Tab-separated table of C-alpha atoms in Angstrom:
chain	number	residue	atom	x	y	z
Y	1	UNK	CA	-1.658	-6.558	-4.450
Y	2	UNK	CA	-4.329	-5.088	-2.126
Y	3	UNK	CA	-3.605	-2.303	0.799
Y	4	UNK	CA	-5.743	-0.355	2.855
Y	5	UNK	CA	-4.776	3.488	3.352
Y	6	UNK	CA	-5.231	5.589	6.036
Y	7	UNK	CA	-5.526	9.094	6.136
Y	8	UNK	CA	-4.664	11.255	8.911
Y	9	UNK	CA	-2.105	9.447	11.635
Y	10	UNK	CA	-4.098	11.866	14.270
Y	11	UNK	CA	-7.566	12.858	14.413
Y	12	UNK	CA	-8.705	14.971	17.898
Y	13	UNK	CA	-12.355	15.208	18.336
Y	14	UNK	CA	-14.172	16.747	21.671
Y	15	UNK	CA	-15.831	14.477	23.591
Y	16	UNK	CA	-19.430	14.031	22.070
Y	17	UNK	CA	-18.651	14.526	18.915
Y	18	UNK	CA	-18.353	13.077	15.702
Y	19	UNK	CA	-15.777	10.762	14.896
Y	20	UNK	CA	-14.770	9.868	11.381
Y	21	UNK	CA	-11.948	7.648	10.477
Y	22	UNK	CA	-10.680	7.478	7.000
Y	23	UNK	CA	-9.816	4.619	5.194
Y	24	UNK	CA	-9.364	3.473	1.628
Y	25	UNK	CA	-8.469	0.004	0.280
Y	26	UNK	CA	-6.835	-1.472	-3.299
Y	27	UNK	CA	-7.969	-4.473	-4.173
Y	28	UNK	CA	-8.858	-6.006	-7.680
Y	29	UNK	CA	-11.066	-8.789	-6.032
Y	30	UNK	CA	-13.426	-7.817	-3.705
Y	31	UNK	CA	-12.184	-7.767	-0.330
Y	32	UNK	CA	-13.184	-8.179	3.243
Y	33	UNK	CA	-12.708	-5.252	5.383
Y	34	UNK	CA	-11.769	-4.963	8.818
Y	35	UNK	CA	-11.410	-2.014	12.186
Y	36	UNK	CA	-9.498	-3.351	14.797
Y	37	UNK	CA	-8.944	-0.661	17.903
Y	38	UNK	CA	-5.386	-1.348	20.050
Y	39	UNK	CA	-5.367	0.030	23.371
Y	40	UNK	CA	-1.852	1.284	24.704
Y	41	UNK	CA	-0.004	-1.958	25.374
Y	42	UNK	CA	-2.816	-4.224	24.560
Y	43	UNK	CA	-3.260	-6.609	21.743
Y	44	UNK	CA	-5.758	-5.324	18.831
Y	45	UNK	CA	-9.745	-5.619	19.552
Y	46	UNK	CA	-12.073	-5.999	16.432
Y	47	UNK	CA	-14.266	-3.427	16.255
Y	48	UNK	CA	-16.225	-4.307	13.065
Y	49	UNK	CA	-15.657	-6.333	9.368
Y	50	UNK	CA	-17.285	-6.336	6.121
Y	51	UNK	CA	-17.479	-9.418	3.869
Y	52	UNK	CA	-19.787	-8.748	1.639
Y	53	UNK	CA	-22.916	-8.890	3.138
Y	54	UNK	CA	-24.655	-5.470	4.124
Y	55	UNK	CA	-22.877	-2.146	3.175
Y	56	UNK	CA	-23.270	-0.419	7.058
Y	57	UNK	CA	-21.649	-2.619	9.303
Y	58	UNK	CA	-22.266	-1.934	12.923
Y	59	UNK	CA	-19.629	-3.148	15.364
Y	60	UNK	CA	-18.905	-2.802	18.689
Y	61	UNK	CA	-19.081	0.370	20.738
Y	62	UNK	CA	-21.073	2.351	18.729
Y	63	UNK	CA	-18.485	2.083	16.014
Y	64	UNK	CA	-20.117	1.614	12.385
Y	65	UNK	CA	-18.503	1.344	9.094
Y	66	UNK	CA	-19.948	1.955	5.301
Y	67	UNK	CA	-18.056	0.132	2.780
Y	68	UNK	CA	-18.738	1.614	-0.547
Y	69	UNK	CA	-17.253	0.002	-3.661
Y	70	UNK	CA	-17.721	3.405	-5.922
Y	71	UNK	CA	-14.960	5.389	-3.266
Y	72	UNK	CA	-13.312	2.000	-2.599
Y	73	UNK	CA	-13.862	3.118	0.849
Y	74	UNK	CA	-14.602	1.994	4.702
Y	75	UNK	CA	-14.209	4.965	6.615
Y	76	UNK	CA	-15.632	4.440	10.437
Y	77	UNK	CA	-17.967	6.529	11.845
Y	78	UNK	CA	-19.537	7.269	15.676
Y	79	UNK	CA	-21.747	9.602	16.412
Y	80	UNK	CA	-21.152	10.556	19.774
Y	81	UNK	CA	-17.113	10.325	20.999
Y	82	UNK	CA	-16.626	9.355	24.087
Y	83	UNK	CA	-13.133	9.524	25.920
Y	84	UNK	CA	-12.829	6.122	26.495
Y	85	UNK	CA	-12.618	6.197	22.590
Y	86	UNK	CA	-9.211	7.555	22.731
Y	87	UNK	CA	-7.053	4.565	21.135
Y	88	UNK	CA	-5.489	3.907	17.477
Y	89	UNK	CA	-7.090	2.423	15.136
Y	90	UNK	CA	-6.672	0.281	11.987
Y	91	UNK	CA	-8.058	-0.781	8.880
Y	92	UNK	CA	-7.250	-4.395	7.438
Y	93	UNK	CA	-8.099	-6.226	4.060
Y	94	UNK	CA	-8.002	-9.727	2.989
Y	95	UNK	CA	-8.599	-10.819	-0.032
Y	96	UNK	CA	-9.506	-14.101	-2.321
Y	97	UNK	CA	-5.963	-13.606	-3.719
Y	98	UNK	CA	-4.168	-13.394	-0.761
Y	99	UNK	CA	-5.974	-15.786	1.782
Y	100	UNK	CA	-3.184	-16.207	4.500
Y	101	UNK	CA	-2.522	-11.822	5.927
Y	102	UNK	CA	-4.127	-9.334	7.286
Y	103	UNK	CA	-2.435	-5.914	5.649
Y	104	UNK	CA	-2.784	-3.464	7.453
Y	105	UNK	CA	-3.038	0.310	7.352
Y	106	UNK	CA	-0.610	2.605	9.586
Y	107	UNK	CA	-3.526	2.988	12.024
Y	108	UNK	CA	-4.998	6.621	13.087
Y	109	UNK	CA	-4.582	7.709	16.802
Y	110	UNK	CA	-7.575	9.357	18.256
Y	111	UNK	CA	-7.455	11.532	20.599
Y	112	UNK	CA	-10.497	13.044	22.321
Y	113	UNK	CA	-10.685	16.382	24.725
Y	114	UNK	CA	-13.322	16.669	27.401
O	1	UNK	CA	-13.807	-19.271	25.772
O	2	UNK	CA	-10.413	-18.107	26.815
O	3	UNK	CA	-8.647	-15.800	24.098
O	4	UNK	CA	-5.413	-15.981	22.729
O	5	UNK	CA	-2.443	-16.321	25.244
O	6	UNK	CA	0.847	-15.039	24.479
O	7	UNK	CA	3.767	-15.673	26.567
O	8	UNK	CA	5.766	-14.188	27.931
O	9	UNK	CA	4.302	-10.608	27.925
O	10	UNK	CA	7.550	-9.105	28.087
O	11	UNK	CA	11.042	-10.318	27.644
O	12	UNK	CA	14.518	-8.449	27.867
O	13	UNK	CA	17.200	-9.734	25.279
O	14	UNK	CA	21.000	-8.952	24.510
O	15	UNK	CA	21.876	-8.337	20.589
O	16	UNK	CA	23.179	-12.129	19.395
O	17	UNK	CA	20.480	-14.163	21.680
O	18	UNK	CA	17.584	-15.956	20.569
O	19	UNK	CA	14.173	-15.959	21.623
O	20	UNK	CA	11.062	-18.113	21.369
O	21	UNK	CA	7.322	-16.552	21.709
O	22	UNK	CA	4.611	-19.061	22.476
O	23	UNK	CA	1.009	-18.734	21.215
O	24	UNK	CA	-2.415	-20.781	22.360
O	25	UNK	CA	-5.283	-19.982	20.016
O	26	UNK	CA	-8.746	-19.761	21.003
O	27	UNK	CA	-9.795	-23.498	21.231
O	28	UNK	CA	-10.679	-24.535	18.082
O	29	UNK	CA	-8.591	-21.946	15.670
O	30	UNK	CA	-6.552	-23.851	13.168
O	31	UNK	CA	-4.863	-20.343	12.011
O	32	UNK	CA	-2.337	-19.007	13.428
O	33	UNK	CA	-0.963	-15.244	12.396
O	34	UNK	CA	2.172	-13.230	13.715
O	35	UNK	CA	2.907	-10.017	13.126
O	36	UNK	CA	5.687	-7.578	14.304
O	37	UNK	CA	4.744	-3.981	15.199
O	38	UNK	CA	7.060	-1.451	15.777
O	39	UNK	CA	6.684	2.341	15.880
O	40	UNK	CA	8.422	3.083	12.184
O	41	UNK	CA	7.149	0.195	10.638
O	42	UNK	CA	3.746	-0.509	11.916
O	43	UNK	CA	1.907	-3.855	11.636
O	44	UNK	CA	3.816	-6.118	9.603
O	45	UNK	CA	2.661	-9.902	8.993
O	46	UNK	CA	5.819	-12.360	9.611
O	47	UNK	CA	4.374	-16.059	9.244
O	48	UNK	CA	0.450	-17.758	8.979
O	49	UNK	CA	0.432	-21.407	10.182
O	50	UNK	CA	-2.952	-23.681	9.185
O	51	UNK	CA	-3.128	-27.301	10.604
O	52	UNK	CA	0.532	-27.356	10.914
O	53	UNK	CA	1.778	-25.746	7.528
O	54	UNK	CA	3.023	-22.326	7.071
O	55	UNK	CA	0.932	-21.180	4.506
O	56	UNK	CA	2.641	-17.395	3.669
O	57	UNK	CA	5.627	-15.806	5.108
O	58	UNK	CA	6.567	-12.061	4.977
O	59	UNK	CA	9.148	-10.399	4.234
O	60	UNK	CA	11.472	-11.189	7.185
O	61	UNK	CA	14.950	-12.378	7.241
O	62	UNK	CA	15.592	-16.067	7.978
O	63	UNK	CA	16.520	-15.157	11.640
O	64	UNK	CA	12.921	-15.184	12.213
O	65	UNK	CA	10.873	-18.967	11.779
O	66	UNK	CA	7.901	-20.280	13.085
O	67	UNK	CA	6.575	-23.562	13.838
O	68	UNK	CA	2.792	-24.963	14.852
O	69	UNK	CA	1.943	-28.278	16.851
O	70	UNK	CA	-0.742	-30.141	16.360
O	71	UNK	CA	-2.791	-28.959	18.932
O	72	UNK	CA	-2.746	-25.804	16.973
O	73	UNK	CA	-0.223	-23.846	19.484
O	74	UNK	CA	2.457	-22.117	17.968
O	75	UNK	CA	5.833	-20.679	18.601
O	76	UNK	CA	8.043	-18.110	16.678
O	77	UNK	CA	11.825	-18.178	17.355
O	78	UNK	CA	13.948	-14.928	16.464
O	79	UNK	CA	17.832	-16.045	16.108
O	80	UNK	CA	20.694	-13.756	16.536
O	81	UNK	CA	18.818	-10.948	17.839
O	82	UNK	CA	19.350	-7.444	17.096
O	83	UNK	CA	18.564	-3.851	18.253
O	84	UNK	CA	15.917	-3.483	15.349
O	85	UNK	CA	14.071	-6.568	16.510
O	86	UNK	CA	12.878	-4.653	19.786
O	87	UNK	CA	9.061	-4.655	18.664
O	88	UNK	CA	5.294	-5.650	19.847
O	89	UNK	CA	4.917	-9.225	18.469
O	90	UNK	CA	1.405	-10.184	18.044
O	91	UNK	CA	-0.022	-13.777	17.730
O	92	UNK	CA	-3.666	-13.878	15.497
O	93	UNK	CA	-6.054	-17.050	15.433
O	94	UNK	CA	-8.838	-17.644	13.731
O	95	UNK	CA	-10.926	-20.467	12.962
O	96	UNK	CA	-10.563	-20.972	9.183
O	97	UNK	CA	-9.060	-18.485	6.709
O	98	UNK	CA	-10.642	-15.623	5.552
O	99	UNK	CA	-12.202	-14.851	8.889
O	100	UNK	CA	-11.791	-12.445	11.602
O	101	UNK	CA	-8.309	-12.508	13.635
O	102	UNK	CA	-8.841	-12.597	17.194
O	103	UNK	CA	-5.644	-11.231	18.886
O	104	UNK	CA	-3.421	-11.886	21.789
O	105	UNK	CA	-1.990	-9.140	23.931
O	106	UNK	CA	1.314	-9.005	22.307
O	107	UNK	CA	4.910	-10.261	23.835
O	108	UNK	CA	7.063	-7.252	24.367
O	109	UNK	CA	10.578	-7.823	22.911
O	110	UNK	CA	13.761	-5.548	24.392
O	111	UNK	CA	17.263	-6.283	22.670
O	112	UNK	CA	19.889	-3.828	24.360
């Protein structure tokens, strides 16, 4: 069955930074990928997907995602944090075997300090 | 386009009542998600609804069913409620499967 790992529950980044979000997947059939950001007591935004298309997906916000098959990987990246980044975020897969669910990852909160 | 709507946003519950949460999709979505979230457990998929057929269910207990009209809203009921059932329920549509889930704001369930 496929899942999507997350590593690191907290990542704190200063304000301009870089921000790298880690994420891994399982999946025997090759997946589609998703980011979605939840702001506290909101409902979850997409930020970005992959299905199989380009490799660099570039979503919303800045936000931009490299899915690469060799790491089983789709970590998202930003260049430049900003502090209205500050949210959690979470990886999804869907597969071709599993058409109906999201799965989710435990989501990474990001913090960022002026 | 108006987004998903989930009513109501929050809701206060004694252990042993039911509930029902209501869900519009985006105009158009035949695919409807819900999932649970909760601080221990995280995201969890309950139910997925397509033109009026659940298609996959999670692993919930039987308290928990779901149900879709035809015009594509849908409602999940929770029955005998309990202290564990105090979660973020979220309501996901999307217009065919195997696309992006576009999310509601979440109902806010309280059992004391």
């Amino acid at each position: 069955a496929q899942s999507v790992t997350q590593l690191g529950s907290h990542v704190s980044v200063s304000e301009g930074a870089l921000v790298l979000l880690r994420c891994n997947y399982s999946s025997s059939v090759p997946p589609y990928l998703f980011w979605y950001v939840q702001y506290p007591n909101q409902g979850l935004q997409l930020l970005l997907k992959y299905t199989s298309a380009a490799t660099l997906v570039k979503g919303i916000n800045g936000f931009e995602a490299e899915f690469k098959k060799s790491e089983t990987s789709f970590h998202l990246t930003k260049p430049s944090a900003h502090m209205s980044d500050a949210a959690e975020y979470f990886c999804a897969v869907i597969t071709t075997q599993d058409t109906d669910k999201l799965i989710f990852g435990t989501g990474t909160r990001l913090q960022v300090f002026p | 386009k108006a987004g998903v709507t989930q009513t109501p946003r929050y809701l206060i519950k004694t252990r042993g009542q039911q509930v029902t949460l209501s869900c519009s999709p985006i105009s158009g979505h035949r695919s409807v998600s819900w999932y649970q979230q909760t601080p221990g457990q995280g995201l969890q998929f309950l139910f997925e609804y397509f033109s009026e057929t659940q298609r996959n269910k999670g692993n919930f207990p039987g308290r928990f069913s779901g149900r879709q009209f035809s015009n594509s809203r849908s409602e999940m009921n929770v029955s005998t409620l309990e202290l564990g059932d105090s979660a973020l329920y979220l309501c996901a549509s999307s217009s065919r499967l195997n696309t992006e889930a576009f999310f509601g704001q979440g109902t806010r369930l309280t059992v004391v």
